Coordinates of N, CA and C in Angstrom, one line a residue:
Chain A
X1 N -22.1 11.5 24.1 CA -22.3 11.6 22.7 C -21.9 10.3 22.0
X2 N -23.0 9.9 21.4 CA -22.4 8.2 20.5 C -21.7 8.5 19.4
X3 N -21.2 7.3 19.0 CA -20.1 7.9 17.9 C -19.0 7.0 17.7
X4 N -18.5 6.4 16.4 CA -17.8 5.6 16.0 C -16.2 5.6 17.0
X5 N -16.2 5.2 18.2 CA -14.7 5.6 19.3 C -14.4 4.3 19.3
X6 N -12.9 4.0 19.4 CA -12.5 2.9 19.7 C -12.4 2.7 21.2
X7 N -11.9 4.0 22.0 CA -12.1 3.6 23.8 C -13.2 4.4 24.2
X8 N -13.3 4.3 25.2 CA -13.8 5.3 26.3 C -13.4 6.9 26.8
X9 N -14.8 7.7 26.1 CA -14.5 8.9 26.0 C -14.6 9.8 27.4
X10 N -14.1 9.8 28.6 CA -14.9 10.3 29.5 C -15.3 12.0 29.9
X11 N -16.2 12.2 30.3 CA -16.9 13.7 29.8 C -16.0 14.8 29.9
X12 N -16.0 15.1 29.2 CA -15.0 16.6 29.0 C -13.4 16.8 28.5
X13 N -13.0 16.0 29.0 CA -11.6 15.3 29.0 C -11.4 14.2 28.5
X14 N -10.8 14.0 26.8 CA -10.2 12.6 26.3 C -8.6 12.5 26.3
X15 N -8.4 11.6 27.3 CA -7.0 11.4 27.4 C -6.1 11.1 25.9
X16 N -6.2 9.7 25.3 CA -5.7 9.9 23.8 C -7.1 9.2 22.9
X17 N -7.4 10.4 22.5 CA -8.4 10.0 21.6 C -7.9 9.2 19.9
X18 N -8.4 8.0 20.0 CA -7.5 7.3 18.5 C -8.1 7.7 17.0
X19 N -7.8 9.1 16.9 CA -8.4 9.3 15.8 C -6.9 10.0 15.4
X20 N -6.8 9.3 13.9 CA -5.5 9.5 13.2 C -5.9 11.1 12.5
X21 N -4.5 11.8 12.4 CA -4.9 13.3 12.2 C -3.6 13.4 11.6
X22 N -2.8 12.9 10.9 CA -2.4 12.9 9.5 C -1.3 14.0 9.6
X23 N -0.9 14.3 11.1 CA 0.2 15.7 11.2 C 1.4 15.5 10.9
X24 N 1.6 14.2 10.3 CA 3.3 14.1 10.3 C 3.2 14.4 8.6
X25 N 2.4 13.6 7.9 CA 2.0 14.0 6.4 C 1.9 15.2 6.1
X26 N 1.0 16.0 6.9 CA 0.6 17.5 6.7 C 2.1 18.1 7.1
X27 N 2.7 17.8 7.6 CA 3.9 18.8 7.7 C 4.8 18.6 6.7
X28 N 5.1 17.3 6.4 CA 6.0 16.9 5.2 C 5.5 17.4 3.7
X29 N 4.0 17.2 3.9 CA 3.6 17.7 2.2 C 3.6 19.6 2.5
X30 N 3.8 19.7 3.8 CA 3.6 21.8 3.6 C 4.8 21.8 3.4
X31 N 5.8 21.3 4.0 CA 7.4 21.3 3.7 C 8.1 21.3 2.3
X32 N 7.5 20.0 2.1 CA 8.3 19.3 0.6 C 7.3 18.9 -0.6
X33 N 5.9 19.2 -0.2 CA 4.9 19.3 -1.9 C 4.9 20.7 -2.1
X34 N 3.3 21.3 -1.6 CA 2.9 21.7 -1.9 C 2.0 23.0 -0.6
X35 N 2.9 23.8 -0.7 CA 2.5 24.6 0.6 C 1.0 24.8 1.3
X36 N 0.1 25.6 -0.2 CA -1.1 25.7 0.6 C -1.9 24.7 1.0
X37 N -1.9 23.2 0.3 CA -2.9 22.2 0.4 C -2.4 21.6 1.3
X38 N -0.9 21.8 2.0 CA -0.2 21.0 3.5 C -1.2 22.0 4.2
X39 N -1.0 23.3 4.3 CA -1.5 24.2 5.6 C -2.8 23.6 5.7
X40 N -3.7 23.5 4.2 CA -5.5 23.1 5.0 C -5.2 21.9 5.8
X41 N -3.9 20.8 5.6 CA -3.9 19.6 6.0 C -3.4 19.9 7.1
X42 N -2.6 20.5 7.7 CA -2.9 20.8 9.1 C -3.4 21.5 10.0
X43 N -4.4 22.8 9.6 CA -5.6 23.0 9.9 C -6.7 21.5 10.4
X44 N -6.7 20.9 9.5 CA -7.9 19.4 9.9 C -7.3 19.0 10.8
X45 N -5.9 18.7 11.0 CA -4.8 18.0 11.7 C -5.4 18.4 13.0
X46 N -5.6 19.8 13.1 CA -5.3 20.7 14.5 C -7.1 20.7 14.5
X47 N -8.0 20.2 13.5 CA -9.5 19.5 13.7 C -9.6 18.7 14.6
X48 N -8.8 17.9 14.0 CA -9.5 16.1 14.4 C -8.8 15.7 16.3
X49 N -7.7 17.2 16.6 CA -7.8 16.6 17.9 C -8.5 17.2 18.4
X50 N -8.7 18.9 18.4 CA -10.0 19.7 19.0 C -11.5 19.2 19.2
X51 N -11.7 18.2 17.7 CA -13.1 17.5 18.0 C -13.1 16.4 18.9
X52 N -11.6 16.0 19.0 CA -11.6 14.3 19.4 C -11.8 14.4 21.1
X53 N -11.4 16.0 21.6 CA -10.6 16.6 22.9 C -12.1 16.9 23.0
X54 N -13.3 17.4 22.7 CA -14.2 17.6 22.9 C -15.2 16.5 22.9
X55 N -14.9 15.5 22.4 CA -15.6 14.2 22.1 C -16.7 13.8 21.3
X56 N -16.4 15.0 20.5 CA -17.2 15.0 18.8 C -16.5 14.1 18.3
X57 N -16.5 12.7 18.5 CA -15.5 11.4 17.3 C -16.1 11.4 15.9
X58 N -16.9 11.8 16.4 CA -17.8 12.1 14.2 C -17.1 12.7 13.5
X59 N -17.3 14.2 14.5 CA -16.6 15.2 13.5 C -14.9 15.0 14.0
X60 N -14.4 14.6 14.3 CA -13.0 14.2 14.8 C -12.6 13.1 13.1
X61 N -13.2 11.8 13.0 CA -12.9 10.9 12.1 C -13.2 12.0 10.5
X62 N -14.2 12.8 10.5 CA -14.5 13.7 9.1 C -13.5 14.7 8.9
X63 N -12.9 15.1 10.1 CA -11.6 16.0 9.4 C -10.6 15.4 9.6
X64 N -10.4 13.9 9.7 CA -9.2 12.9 9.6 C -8.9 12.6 8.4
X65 N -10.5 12.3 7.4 CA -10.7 12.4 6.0 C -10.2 13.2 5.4
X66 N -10.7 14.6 6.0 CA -9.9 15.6 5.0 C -8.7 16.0 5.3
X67 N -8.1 15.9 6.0 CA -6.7 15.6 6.4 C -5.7 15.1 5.5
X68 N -6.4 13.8 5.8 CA -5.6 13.0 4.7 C -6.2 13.1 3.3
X69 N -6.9 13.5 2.9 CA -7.6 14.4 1.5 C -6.5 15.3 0.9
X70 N -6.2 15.9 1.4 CA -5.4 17.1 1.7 C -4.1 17.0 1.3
X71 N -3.6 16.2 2.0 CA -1.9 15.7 2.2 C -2.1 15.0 0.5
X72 N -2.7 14.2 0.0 CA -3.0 13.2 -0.7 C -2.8 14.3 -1.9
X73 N -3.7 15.6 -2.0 CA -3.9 16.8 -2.7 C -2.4 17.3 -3.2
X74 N -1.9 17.6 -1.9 CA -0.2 18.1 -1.8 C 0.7 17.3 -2.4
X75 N 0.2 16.3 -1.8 CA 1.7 15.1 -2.5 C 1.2 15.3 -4.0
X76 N 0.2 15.0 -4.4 CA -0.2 14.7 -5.8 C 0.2 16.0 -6.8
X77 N 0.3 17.5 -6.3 CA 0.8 18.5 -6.7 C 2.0 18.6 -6.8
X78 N 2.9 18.2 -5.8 CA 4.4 18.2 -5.6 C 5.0 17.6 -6.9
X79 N 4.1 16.1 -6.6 CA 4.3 15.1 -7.4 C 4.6 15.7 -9.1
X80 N 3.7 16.8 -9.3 CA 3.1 16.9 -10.8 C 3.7 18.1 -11.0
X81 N 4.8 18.7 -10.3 CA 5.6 19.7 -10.4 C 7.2 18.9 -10.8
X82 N 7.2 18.5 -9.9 CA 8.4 17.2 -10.1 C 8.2 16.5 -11.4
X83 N 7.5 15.8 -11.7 CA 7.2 15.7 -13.5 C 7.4 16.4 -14.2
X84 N 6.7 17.6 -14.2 CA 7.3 18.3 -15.0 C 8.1 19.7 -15.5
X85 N 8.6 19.5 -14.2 CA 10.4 19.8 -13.9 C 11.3 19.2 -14.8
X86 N 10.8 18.0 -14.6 CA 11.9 16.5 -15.1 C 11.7 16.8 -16.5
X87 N 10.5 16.7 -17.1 CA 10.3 16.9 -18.6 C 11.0 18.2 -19.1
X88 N 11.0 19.3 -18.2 CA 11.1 20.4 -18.9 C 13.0 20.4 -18.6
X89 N 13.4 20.0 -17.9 CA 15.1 19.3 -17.7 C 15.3 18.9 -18.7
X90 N 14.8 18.0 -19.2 CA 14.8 16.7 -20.2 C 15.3 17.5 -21.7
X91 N 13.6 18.3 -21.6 CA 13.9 18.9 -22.9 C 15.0 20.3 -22.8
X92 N 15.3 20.6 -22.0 CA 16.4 21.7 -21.9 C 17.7 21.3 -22.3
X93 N 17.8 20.0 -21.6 CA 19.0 19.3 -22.1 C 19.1 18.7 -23.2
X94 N 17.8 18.2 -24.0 CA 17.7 17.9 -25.7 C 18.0 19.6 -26.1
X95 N 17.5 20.3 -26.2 CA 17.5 22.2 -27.0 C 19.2 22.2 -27.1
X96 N 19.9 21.8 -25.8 CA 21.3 22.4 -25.7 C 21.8 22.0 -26.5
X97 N 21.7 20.3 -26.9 CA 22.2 20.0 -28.0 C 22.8 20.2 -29.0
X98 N 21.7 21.1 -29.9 CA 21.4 21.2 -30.5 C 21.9 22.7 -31.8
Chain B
X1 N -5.6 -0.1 5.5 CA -5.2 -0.7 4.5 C -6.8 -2.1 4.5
X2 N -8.1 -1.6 4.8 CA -8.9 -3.0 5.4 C -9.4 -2.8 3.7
X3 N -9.7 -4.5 3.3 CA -10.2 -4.8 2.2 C -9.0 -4.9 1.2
X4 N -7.5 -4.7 1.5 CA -6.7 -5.7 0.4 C -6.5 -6.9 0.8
X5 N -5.8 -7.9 -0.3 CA -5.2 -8.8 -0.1 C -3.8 -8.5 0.7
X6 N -3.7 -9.7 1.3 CA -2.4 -9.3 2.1 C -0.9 -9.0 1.2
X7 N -1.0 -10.2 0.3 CA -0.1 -10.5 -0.7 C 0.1 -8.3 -1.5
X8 N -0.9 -8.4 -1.5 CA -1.1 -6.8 -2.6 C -0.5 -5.8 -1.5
X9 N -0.9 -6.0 -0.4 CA -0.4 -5.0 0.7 C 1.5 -4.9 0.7
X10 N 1.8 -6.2 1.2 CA 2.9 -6.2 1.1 C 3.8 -6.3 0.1
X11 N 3.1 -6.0 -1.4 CA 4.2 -5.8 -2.5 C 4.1 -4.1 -2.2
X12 N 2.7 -3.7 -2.1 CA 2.6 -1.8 -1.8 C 3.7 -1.5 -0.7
X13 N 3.9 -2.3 0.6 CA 4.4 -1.9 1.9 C 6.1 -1.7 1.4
X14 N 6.7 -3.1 0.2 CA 7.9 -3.4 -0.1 C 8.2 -2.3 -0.7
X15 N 7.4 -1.8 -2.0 CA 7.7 -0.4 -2.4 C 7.7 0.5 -2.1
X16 N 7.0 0.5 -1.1 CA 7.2 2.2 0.0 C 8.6 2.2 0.2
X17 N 8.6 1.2 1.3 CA 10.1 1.1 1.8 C 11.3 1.0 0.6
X18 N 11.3 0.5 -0.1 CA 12.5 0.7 -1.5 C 12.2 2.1 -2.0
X19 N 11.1 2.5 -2.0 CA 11.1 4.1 -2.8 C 12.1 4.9 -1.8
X20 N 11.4 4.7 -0.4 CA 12.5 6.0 1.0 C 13.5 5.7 0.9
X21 N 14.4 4.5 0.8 CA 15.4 3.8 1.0 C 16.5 4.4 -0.3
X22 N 15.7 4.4 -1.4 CA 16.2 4.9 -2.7 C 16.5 6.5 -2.6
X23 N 15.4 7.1 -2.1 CA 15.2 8.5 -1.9 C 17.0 9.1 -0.5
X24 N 16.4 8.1 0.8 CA 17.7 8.5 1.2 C 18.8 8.2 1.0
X25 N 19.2 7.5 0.2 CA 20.4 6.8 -0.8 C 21.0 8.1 -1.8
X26 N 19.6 8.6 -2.6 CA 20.2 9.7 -3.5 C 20.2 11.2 -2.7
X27 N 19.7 10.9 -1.6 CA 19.9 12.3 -1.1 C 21.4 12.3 -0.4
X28 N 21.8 11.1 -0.2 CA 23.0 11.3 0.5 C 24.5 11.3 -0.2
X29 N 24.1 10.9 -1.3 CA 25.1 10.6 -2.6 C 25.2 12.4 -3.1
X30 N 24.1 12.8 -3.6 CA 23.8 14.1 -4.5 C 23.1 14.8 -4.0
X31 N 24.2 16.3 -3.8 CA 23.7 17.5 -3.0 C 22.9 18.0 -4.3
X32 N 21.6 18.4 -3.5 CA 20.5 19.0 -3.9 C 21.1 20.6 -4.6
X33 N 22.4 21.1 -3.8 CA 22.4 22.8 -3.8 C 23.0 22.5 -5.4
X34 N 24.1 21.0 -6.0 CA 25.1 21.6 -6.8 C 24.3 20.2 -8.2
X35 N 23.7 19.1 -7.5 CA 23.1 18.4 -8.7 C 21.7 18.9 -9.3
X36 N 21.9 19.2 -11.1 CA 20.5 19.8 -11.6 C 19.4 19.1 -11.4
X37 N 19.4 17.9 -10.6 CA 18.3 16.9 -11.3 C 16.8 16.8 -9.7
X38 N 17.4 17.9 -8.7 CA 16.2 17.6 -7.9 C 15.4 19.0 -8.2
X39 N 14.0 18.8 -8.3 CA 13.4 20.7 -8.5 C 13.5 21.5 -7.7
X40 N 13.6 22.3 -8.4 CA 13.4 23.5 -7.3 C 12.1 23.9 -6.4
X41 N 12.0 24.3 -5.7 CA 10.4 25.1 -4.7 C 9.9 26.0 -6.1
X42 N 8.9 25.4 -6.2 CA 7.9 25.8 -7.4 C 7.7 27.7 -7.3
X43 N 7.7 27.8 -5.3 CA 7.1 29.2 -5.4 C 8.2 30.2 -5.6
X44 N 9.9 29.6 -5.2 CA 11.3 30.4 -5.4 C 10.9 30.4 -6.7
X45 N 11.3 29.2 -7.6 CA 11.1 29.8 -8.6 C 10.1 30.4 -9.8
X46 N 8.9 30.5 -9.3 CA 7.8 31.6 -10.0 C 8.2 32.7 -9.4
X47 N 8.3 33.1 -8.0 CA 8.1 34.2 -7.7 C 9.1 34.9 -6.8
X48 N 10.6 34.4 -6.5 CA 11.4 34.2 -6.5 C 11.7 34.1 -4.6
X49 N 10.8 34.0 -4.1 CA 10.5 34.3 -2.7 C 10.7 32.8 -2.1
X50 N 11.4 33.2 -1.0 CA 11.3 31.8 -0.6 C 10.2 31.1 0.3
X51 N 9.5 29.9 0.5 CA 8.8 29.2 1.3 C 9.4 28.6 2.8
X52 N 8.7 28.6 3.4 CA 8.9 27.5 4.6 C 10.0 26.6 4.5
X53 N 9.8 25.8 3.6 CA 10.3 24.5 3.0 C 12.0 24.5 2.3
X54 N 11.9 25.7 1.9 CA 13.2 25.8 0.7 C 14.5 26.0 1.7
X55 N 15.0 25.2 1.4 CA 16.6 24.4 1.6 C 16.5 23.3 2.2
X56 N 15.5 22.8 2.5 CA 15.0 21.4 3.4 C 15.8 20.4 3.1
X57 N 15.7 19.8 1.6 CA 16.2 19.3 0.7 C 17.7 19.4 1.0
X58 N 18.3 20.6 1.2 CA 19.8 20.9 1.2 C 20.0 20.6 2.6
X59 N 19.0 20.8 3.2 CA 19.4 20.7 5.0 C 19.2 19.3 5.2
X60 N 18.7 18.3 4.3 CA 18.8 16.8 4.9 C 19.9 16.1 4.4
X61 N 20.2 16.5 3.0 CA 21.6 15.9 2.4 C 22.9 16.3 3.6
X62 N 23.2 17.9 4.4 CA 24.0 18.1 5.2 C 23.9 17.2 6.3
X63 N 22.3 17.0 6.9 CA 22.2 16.3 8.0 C 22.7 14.7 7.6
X64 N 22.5 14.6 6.5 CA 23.0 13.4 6.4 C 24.2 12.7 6.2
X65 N 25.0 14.0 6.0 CA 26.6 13.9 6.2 C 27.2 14.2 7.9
X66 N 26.5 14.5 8.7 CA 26.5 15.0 9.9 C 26.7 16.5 10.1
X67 N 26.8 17.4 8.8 CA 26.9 19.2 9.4 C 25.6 19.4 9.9
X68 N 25.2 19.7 11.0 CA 24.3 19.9 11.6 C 24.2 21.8 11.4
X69 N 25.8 22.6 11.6 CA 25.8 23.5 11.5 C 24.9 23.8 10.1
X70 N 25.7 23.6 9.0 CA 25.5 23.6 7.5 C 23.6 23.6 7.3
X71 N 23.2 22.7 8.2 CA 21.9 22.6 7.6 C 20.8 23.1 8.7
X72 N 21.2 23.8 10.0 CA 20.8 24.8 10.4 C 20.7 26.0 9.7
X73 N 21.7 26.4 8.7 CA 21.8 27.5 8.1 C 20.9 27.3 6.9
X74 N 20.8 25.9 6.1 CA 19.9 26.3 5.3 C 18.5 25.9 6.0
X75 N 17.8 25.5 6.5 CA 16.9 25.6 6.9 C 16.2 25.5 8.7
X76 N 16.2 26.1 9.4 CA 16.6 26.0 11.0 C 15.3 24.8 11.0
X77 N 13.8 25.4 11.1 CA 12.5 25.0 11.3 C 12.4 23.4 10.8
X78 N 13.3 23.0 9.5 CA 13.0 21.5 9.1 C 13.9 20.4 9.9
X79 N 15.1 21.5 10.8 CA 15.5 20.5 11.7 C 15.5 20.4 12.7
X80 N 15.1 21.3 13.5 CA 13.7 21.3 14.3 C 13.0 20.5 14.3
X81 N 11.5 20.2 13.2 CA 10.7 19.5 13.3 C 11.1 18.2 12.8
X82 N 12.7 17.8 12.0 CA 12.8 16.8 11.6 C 12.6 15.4 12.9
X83 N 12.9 15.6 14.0 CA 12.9 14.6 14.9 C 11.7 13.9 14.9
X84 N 10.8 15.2 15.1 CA 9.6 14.6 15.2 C 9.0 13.7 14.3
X85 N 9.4 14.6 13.0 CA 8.7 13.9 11.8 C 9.3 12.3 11.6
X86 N 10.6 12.4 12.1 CA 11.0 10.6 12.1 C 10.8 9.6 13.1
X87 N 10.0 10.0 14.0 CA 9.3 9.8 14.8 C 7.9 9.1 14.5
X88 N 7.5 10.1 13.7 CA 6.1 10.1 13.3 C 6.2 8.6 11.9
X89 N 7.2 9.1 11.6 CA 7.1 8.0 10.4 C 7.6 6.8 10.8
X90 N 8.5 6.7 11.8 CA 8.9 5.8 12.1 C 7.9 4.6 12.8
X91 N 7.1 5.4 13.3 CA 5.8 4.9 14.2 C 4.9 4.5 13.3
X92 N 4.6 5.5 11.7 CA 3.6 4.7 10.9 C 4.2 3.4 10.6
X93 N 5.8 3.4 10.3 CA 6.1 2.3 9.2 C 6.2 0.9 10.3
X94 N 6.4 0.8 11.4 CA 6.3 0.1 12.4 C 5.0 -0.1 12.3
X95 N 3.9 0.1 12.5 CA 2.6 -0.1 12.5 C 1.9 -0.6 11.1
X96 N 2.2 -0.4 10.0 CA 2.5 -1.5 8.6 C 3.0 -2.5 8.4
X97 N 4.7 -2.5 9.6 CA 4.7 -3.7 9.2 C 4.5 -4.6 10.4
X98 N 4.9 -4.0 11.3 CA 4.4 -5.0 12.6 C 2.8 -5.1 12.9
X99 N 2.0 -3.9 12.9 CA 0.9 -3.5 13.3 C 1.3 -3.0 14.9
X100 N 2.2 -3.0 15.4 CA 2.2 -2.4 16.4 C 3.1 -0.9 16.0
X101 N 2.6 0.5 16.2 CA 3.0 1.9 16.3 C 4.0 1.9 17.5
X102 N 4.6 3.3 17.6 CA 5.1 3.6 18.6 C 4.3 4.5 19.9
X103 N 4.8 4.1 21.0 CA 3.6 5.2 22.2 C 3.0 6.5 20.9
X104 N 1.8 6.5 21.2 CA 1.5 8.0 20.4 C 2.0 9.1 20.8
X105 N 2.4 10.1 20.6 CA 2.6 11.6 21.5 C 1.3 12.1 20.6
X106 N 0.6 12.9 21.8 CA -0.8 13.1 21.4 C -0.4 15.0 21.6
X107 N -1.0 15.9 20.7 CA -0.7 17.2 21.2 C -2.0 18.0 21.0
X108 N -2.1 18.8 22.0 CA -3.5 19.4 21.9 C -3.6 20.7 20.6
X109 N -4.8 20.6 20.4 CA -5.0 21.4 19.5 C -4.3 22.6 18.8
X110 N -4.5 23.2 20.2 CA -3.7 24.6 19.9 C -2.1 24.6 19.5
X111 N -1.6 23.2 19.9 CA -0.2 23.2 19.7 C -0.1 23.5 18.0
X112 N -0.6 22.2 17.8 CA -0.9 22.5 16.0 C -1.1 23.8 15.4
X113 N -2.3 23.9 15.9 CA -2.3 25.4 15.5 C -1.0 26.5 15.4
X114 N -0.6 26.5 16.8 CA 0.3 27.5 16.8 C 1.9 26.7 16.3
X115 N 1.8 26.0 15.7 CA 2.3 25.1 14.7 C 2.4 25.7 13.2
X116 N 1.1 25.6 13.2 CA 0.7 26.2 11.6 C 0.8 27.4 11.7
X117 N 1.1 28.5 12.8 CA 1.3 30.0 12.5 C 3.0 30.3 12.5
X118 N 3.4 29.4 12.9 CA 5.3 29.1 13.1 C 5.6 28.8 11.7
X119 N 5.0 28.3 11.3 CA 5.6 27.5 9.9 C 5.3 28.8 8.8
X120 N 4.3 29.2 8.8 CA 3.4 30.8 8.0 C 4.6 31.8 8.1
X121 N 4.8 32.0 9.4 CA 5.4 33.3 9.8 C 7.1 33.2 9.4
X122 N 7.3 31.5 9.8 CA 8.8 31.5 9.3 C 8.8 31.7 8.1
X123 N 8.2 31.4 7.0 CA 7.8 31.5 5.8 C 8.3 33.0 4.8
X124 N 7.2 34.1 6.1 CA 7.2 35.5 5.8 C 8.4 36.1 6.1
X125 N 9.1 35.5 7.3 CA 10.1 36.1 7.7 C 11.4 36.1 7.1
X126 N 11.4 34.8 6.4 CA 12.8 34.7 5.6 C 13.1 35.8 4.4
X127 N 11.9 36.5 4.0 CA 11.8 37.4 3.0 C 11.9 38.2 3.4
X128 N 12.1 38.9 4.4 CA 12.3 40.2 5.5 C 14.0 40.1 4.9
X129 N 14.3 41.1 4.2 CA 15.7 41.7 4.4 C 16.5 41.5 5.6
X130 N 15.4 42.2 7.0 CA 16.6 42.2 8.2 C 16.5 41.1 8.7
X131 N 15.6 39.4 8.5 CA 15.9 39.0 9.2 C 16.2 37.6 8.2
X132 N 16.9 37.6 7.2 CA 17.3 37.1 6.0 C 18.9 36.3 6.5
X133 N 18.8 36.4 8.3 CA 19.1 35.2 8.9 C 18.4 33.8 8.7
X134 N 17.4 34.0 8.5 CA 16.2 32.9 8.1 C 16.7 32.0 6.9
X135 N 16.5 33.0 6.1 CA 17.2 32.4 4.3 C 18.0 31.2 4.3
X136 N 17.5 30.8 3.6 CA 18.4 29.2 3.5 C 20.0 29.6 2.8
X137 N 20.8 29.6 3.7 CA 22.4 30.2 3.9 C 23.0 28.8 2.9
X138 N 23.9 28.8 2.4 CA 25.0 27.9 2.1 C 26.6 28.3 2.5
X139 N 26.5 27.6 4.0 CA 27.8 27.8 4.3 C 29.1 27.1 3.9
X140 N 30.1 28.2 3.9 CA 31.4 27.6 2.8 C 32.5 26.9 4.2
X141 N 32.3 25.8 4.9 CA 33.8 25.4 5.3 C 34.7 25.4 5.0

């Protein structure tokens, strides 16, 4: 099967297929962002080697994308909880004041 | 990183590294369980149930003082996979700045998978009354 690979895919069996699958991200953002948008990101995670192990590199590098889509998703949610956490801190501690 | 300037790369690569550097600095200074200023797990507090995730936070500040006990208790699963995950990152951040990664550890599919059903189930299980050994503990030395 042709296909964007950096080595040699040989039939049936890919020893390390180099398609990045974003599993250390997806664990950290299911951990520490944003639970559900980590899980789809390691769902793809547990994609991109099943396609890579089959030697679909197409579909291996497309859910590498969404993978890291995903994680990018999580962090950016975490991120926007943590904001406004901090704001609502902020102003809890202005109210006390008061 | 293909299509920046190099110069642009490594002001982004300088601030990664000063953001973790800062991040493990204040995790190690200010416990998460007793300073107001880190958030809480969004789903503890909407729905008062705990996640996967919740005491992680408390279980890296312990690991970072060396209670390994302490931060088994609040979170087993994050120190567990913590090795790997420093592994994992360790190997990104080596490959940013050297371009050379660490050996890959490559894992098959299903491991992941049954990865993602470990992480789910620990999730469900800490909200089980009987097995609320899971629960992220704060043990008193």
């Amino acid at each position: 099967m042709p296909g964007p690979t950096a080595g040699p895919v040989p039939g049936g069996y890919a020893p390390t297929p180099s398609v990045e699958n974003y599993l250390v991200f997806a664990i950290l953002a299911t951990v520490l962002c944003c639970l559900p948008a980590g899980i789809v990101a390691i769902v793809y995670a547990s994609q991109v080697n099943s396609k890579a192990q089959s030697g679909d590199m197409a579909g291996a590098l497309e859910a590498s994308k969404n993978a890291k889509l995903w994680c990018w998703i999580s962090a950016g949610t975490g991120l926007a909880v943590g904001v406004i956490w901090g704001l609502l801190a902020a102003l809890g501690t202005l109210s006390h004041m008061h | 990183m293909i299509g920046k300037p190099d110069s642009q790369r490594n002001l982004l690569l300088a601030g990664m590294l000063a953001a973790a550097a800062a991040a493990v600095v204040a995790l190690t200074v200010f416990d998460p369980a007793t300073s107001g200023f880190f958030p809480p797990c969004p789903l503890r507090y909407l729905t008062g149930w705990y996640c996967p995730g919740c005491g992680s936070l408390r279980a890296l500040h312990q690991l970072l003082h060396g209670n390994l006990r302490a931060a088994w208790a609040l979170n087993p699963l994050a120190v567990v996979l913590l090795p790997f995950l420093t592994y994992g990152i360790a190997s990104h951040a080596l490959f940013a700045i050297w371009g050379k990664p660490l050996p890959r550890i490559w894992f098959p599919a299903v491991w992941i998978r049954v990865l993602c059903g470990v992480i789910i189930l620990f999730g469900i299980a800490r909200n089980i009354p009987a097995l609320d050994l899971l629960a992220p503990r704060v043990l008193h030395p």
